[in-house]
PDB file of C-alpha atoms in Angstrom:
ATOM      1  CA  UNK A   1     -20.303 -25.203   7.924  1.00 82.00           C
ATOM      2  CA  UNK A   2     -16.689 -24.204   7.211  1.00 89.00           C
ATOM      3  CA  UNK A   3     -15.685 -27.317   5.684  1.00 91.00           C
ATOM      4  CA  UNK A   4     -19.353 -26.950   3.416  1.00 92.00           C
ATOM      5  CA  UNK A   5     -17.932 -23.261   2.132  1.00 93.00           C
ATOM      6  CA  UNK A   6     -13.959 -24.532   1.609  1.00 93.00           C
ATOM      7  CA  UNK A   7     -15.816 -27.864  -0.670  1.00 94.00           C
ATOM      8  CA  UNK A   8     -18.211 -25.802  -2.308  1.00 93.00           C
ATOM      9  CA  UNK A   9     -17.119 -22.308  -2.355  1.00 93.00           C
ATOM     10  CA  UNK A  10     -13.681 -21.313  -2.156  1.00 93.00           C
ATOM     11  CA  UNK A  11     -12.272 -24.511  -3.285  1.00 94.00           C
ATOM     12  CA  UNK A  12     -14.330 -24.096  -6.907  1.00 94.00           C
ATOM     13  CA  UNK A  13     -13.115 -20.874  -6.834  1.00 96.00           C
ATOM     14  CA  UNK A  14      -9.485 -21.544  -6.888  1.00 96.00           C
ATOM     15  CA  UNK A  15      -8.900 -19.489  -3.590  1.00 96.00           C
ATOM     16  CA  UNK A  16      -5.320 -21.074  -2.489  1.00 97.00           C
ATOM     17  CA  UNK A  17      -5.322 -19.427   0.847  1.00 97.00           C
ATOM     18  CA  UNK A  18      -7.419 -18.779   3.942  1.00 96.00           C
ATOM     19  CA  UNK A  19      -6.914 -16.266   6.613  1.00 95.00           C
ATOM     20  CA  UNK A  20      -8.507 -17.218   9.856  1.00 95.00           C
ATOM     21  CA  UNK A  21      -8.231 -14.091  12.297  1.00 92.00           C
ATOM     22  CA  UNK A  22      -8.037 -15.870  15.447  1.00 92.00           C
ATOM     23  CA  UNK A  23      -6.066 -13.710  17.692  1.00 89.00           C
ATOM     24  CA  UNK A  24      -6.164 -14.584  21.659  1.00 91.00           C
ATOM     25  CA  UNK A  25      -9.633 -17.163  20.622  1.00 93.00           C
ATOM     26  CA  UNK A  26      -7.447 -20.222  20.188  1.00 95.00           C
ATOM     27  CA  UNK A  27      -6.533 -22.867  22.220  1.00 97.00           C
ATOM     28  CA  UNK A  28      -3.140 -22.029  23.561  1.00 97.00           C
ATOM     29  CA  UNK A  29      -1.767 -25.558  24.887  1.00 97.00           C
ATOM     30  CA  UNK A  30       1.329 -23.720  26.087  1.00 97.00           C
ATOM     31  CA  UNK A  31      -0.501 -20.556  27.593  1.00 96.00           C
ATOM     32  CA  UNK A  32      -4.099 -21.106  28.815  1.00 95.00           C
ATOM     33  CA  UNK A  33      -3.636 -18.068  30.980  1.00 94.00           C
ATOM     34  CA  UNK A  34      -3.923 -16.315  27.954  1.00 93.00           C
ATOM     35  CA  UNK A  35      -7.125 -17.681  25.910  1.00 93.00           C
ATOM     36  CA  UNK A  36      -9.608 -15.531  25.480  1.00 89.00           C
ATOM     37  CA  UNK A  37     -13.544 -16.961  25.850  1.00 87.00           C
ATOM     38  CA  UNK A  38     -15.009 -19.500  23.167  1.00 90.00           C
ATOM     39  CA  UNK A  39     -11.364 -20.393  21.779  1.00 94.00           C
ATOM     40  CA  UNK A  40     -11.312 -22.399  18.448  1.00 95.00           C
ATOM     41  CA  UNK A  41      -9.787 -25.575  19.231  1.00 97.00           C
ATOM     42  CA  UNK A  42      -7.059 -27.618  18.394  1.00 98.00           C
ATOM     43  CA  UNK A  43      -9.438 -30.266  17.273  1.00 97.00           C
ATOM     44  CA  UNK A  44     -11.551 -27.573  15.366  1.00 97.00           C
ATOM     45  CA  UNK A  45      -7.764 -26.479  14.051  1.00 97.00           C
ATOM     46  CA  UNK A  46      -7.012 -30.123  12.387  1.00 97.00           C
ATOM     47  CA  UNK A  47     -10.452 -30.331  10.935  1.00 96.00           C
ATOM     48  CA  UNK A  48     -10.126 -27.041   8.966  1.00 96.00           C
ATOM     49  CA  UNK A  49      -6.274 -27.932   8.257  1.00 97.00           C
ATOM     50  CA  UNK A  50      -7.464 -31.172   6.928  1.00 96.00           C
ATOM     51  CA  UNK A  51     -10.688 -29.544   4.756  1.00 96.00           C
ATOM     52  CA  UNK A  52      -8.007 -27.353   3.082  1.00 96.00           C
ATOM     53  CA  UNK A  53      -5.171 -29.467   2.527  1.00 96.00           C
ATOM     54  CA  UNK A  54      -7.915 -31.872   0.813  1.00 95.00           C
ATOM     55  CA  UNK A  55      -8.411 -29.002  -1.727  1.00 96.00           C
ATOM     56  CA  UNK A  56      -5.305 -27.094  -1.905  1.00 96.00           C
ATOM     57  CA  UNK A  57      -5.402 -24.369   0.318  1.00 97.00           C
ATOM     58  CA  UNK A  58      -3.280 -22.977   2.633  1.00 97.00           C
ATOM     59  CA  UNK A  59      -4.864 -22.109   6.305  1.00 97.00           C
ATOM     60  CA  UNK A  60      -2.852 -18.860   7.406  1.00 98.00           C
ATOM     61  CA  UNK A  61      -4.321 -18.088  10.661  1.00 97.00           C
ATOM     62  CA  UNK A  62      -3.696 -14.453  12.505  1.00 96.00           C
ATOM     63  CA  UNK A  63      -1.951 -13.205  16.023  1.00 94.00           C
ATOM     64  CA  UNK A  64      -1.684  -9.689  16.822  1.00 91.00           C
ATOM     65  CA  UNK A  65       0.889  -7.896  17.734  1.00 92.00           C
ATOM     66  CA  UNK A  66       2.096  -5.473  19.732  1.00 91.00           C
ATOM     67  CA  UNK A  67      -1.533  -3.967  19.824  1.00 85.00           C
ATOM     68  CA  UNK A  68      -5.399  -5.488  20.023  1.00 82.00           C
ATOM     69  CA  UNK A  69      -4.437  -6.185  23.520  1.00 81.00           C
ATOM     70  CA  UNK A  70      -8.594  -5.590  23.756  1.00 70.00           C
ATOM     71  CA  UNK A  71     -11.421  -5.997  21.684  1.00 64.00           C
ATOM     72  CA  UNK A  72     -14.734  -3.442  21.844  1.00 55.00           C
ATOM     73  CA  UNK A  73     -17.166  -4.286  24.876  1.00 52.00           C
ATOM     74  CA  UNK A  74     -20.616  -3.489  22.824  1.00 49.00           C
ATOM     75  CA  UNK A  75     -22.920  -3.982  25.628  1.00 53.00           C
ATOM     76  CA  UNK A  76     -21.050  -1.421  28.004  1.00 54.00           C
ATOM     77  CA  UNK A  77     -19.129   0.515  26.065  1.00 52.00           C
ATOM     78  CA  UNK A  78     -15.513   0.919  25.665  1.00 56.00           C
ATOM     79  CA  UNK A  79     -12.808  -1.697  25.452  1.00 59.00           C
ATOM     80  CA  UNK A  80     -12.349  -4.857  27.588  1.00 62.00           C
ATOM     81  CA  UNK A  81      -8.827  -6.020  27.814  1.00 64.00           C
ATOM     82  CA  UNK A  82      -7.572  -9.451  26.869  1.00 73.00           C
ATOM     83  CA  UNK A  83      -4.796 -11.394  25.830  1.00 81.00           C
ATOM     84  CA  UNK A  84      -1.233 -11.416  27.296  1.00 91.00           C
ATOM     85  CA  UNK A  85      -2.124  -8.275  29.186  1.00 89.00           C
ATOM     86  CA  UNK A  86      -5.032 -10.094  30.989  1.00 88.00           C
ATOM     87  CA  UNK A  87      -2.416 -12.954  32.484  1.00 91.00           C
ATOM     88  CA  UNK A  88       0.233 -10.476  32.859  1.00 93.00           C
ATOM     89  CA  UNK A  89      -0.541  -6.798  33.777  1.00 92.00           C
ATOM     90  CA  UNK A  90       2.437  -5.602  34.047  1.00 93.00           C
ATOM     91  CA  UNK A  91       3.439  -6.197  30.578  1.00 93.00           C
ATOM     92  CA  UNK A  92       1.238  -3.774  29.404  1.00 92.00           C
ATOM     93  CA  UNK A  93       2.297  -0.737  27.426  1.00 89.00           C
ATOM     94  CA  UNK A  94       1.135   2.650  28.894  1.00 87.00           C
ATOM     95  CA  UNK A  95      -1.797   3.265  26.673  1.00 78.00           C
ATOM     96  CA  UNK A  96      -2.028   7.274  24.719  1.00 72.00           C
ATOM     97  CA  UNK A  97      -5.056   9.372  24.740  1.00 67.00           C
ATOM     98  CA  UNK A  98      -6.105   9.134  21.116  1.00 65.00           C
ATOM     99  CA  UNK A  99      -4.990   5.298  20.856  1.00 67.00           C
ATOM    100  CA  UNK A 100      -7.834   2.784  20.107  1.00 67.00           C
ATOM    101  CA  UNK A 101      -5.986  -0.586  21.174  1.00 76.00           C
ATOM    102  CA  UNK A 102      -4.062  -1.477  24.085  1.00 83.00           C
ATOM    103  CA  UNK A 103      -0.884  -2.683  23.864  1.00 88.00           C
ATOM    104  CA  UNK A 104       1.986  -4.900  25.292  1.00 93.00           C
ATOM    105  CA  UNK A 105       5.537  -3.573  25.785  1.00 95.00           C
ATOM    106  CA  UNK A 106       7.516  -4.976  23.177  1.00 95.00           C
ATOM    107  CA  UNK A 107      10.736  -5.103  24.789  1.00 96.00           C
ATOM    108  CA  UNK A 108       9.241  -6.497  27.931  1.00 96.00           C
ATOM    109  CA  UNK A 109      11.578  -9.998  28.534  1.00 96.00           C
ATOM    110  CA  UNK A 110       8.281 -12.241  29.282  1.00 95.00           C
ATOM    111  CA  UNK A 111       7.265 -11.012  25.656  1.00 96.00           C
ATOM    112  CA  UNK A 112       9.052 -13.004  23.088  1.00 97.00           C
ATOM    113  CA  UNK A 113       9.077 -16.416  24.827  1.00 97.00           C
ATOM    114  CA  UNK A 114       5.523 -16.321  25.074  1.00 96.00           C
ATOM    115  CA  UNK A 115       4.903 -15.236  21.383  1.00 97.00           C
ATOM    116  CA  UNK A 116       6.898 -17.801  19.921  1.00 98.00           C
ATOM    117  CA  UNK A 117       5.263 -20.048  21.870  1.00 98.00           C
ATOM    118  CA  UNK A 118       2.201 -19.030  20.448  1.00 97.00           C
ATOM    119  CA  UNK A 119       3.532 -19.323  16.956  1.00 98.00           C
ATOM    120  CA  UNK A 120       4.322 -22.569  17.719  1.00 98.00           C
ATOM    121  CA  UNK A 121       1.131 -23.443  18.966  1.00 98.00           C
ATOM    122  CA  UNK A 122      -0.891 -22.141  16.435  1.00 97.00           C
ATOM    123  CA  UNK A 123       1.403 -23.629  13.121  1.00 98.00           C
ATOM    124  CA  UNK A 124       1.333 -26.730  14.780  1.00 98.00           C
ATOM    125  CA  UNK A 125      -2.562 -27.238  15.428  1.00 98.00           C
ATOM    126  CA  UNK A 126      -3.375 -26.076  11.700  1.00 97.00           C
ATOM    127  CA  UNK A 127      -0.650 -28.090  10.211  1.00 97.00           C
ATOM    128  CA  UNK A 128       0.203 -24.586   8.111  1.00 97.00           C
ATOM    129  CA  UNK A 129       3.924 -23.240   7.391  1.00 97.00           C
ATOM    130  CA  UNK A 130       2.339 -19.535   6.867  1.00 98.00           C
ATOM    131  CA  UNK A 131       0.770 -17.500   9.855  1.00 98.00           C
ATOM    132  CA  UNK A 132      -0.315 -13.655   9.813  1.00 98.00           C
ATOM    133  CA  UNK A 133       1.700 -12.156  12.604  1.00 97.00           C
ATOM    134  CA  UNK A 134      -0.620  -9.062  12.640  1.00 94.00           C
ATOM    135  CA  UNK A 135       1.053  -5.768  13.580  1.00 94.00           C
ATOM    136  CA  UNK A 136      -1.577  -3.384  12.844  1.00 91.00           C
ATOM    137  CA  UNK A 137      -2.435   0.134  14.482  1.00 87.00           C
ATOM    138  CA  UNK A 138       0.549  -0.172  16.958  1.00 84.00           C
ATOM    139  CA  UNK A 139      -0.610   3.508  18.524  1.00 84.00           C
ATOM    140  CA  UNK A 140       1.200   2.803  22.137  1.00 85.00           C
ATOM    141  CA  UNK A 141       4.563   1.818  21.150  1.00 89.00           C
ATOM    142  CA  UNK A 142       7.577   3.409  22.717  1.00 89.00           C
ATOM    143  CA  UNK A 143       5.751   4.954  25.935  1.00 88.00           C
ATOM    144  CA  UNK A 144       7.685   2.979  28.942  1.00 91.00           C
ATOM    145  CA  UNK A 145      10.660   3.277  30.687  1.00 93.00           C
ATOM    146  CA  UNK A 146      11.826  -0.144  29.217  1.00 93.00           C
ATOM    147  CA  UNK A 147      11.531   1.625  25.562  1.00 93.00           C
ATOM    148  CA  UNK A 148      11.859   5.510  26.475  1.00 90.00           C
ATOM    149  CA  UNK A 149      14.784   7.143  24.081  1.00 91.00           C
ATOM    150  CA  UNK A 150      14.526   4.411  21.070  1.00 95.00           C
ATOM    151  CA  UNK A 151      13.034   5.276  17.946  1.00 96.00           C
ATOM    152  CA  UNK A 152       9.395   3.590  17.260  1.00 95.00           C
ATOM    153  CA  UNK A 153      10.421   2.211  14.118  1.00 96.00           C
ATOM    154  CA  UNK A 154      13.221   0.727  15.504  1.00 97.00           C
ATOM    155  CA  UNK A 155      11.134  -1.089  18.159  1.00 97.00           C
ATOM    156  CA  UNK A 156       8.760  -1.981  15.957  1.00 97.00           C
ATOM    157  CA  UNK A 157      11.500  -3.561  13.233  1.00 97.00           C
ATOM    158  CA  UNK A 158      12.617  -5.334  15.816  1.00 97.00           C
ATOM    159  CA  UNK A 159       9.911  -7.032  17.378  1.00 97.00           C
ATOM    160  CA  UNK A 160       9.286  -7.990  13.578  1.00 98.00           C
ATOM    161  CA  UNK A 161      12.305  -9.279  12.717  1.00 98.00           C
ATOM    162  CA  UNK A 162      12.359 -11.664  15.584  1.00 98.00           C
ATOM    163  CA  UNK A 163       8.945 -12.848  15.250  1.00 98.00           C
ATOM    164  CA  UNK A 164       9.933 -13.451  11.209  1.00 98.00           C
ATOM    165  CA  UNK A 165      13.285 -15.354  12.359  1.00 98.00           C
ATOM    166  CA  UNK A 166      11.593 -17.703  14.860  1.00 98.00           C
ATOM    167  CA  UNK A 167       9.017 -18.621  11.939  1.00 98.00           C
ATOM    168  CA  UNK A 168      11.543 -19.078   9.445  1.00 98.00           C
ATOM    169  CA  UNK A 169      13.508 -21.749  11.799  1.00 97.00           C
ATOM    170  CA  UNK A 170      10.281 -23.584  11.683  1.00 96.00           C
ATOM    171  CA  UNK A 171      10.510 -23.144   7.544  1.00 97.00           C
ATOM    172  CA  UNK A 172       7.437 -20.845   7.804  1.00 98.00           C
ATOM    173  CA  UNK A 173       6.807 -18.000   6.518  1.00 98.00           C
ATOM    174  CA  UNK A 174       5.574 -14.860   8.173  1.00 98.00           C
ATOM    175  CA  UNK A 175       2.504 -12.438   6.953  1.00 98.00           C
ATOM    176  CA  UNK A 176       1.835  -8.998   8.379  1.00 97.00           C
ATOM    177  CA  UNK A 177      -0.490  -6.129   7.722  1.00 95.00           C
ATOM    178  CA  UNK A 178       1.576  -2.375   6.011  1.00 94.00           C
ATOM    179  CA  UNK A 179      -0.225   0.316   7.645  1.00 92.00           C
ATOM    180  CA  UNK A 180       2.376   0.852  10.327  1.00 92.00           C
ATOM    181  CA  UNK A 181       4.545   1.112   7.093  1.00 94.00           C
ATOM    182  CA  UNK A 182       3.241   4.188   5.759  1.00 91.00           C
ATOM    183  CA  UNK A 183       3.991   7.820   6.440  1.00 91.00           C
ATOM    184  CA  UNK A 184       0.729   8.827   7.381  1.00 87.00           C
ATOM    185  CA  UNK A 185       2.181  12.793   6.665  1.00 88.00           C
ATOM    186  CA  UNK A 186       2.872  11.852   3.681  1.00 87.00           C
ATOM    187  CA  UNK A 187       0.083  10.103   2.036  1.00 80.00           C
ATOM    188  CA  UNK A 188      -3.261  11.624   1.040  1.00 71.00           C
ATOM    189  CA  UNK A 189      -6.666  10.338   0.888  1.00 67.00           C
ATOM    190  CA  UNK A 190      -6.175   7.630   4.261  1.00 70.00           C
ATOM    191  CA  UNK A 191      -7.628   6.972   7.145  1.00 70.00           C
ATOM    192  CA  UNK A 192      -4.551   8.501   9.556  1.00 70.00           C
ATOM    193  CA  UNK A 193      -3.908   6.844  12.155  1.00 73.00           C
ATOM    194  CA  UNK A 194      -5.700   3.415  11.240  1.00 82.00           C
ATOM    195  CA  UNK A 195      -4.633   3.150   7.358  1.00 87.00           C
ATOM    196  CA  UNK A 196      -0.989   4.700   8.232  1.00 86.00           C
ATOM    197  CA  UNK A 197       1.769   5.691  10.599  1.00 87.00           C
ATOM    198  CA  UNK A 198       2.168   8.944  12.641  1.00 87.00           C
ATOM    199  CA  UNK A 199       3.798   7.200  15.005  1.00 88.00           C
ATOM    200  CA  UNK A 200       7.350   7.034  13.132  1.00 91.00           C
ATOM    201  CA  UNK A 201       7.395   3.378  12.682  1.00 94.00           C
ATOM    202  CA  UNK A 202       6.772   3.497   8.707  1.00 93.00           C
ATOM    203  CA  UNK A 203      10.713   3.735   8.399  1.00 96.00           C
ATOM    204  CA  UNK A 204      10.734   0.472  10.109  1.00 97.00           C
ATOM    205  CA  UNK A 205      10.105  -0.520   5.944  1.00 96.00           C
ATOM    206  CA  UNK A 206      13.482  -0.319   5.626  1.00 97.00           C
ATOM    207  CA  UNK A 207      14.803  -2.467   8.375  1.00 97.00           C
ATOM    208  CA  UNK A 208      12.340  -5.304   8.254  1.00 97.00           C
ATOM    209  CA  UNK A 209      13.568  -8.584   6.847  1.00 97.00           C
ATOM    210  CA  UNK A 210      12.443  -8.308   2.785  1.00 97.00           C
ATOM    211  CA  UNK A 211      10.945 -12.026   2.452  1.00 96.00           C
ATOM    212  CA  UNK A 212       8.085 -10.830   4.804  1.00 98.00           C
ATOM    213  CA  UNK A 213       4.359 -10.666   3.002  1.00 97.00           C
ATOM    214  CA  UNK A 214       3.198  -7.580   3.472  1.00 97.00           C
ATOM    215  CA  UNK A 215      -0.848  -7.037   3.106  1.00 95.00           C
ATOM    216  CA  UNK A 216      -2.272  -4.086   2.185  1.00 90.00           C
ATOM    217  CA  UNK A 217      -4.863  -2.771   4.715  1.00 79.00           C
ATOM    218  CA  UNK A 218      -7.629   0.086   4.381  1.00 78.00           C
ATOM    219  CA  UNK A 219     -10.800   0.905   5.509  1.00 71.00           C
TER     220      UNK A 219
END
């Protein structure tokens, strides 16, 4: 079916590039701990890398970070955690009140190893140089003892910045969603909270590494 829309639809249409949002649904080969039920496979992964390269178009599939460390459980209600969070508990970042996602402590040491990993994983199987790193709605940022007394755009930056320098060793390059980028205090007519900071990371614009893509995102 996929490979019937790239031929027939978004190849005629001159789309040059595909986001797949795969999150924790993907084969990890270097964390199975970590895969969430019904992955996409790496075998899946080559076919759609080889569909698109046929016509020109880049596959750019999707992580998530810090937050979506869950995903909506419709037939009870609330959220159901999964992810990093699921393997490792104790990597999780004290979730708010108000906050809609869970969320893994970004300076937790178990963190970046396992990201990059994931990277790796996931450029690899789809044959891409481009993946979308995420970053939206970071709500629980900065709440543990491990962060406690650092700014939340500073944390954020940096988790950013290190996720964008471990792609561009690989000659990738790194995508990411703005809303954490935007003074939600600031600008009217938004969703806040979802379309916008008012969490203080927007000023993490100005420390974030300037060859990042950064996608718009609203509701």
């Amino acid at each position: 079916m996929f490979e019937k829309f790239v031929e027939e639809v978004a190849a005629p249409a001159g789309i040059t590039h595909i986001s797949l949002c795969l999150y924790y649904r993907f084969e990890f080969l270097s964390h199975p701990e970590i895969v969430a039920p019904n992955p996409t496979t790496v075998a899946v992964a080559k076919r759609v890398a080889a569909v698109c390269k046929r016509n020109g178009i880049t596959v750019v599939p999707e992580l998530d970070f810090p937050g979506h460390q869950c995903e909506p459980d419709f037939e009870n209600g609330g959220r159901v955690s999964r992810g990093i969070i699921v393997a490792y508990p104790d990597m999780e970042e004290p979730m708010l009140p108000d906050s809609a996602t869970r969320a893994v402590c970004v300076r937790h040491p178990r963190l970046r190893p396992i990201m990059y990993d994931m990277i790796d994983d996931m450029m690899d199987a789809f044959e891409t140089d481009t993946i979308h790193m995420g970053f939206d709605e970071a709500h629980s940022i900065g709440n543990c003892p491990r962060c406690a007394g650092v700014p939340n755009y500073i944390l954020f930056a940096q988790l950013v910045n290190d996720a964008n320098r471990h792609i561009k060793k690989r000659g990738g390059q790194m995508w990411m969603w703005g809303d954490r980028l935007l003074d939600g205090y600031r600008i009217p007519g938004i969703v806040k909270k979802y379309e916008s900071s008012l969490n203080g990371t927007c000023k993490a614009v100005d420390l974030i590494s300037k060859d990042i893509v950064i996608c718009d995102w609203h509701y």
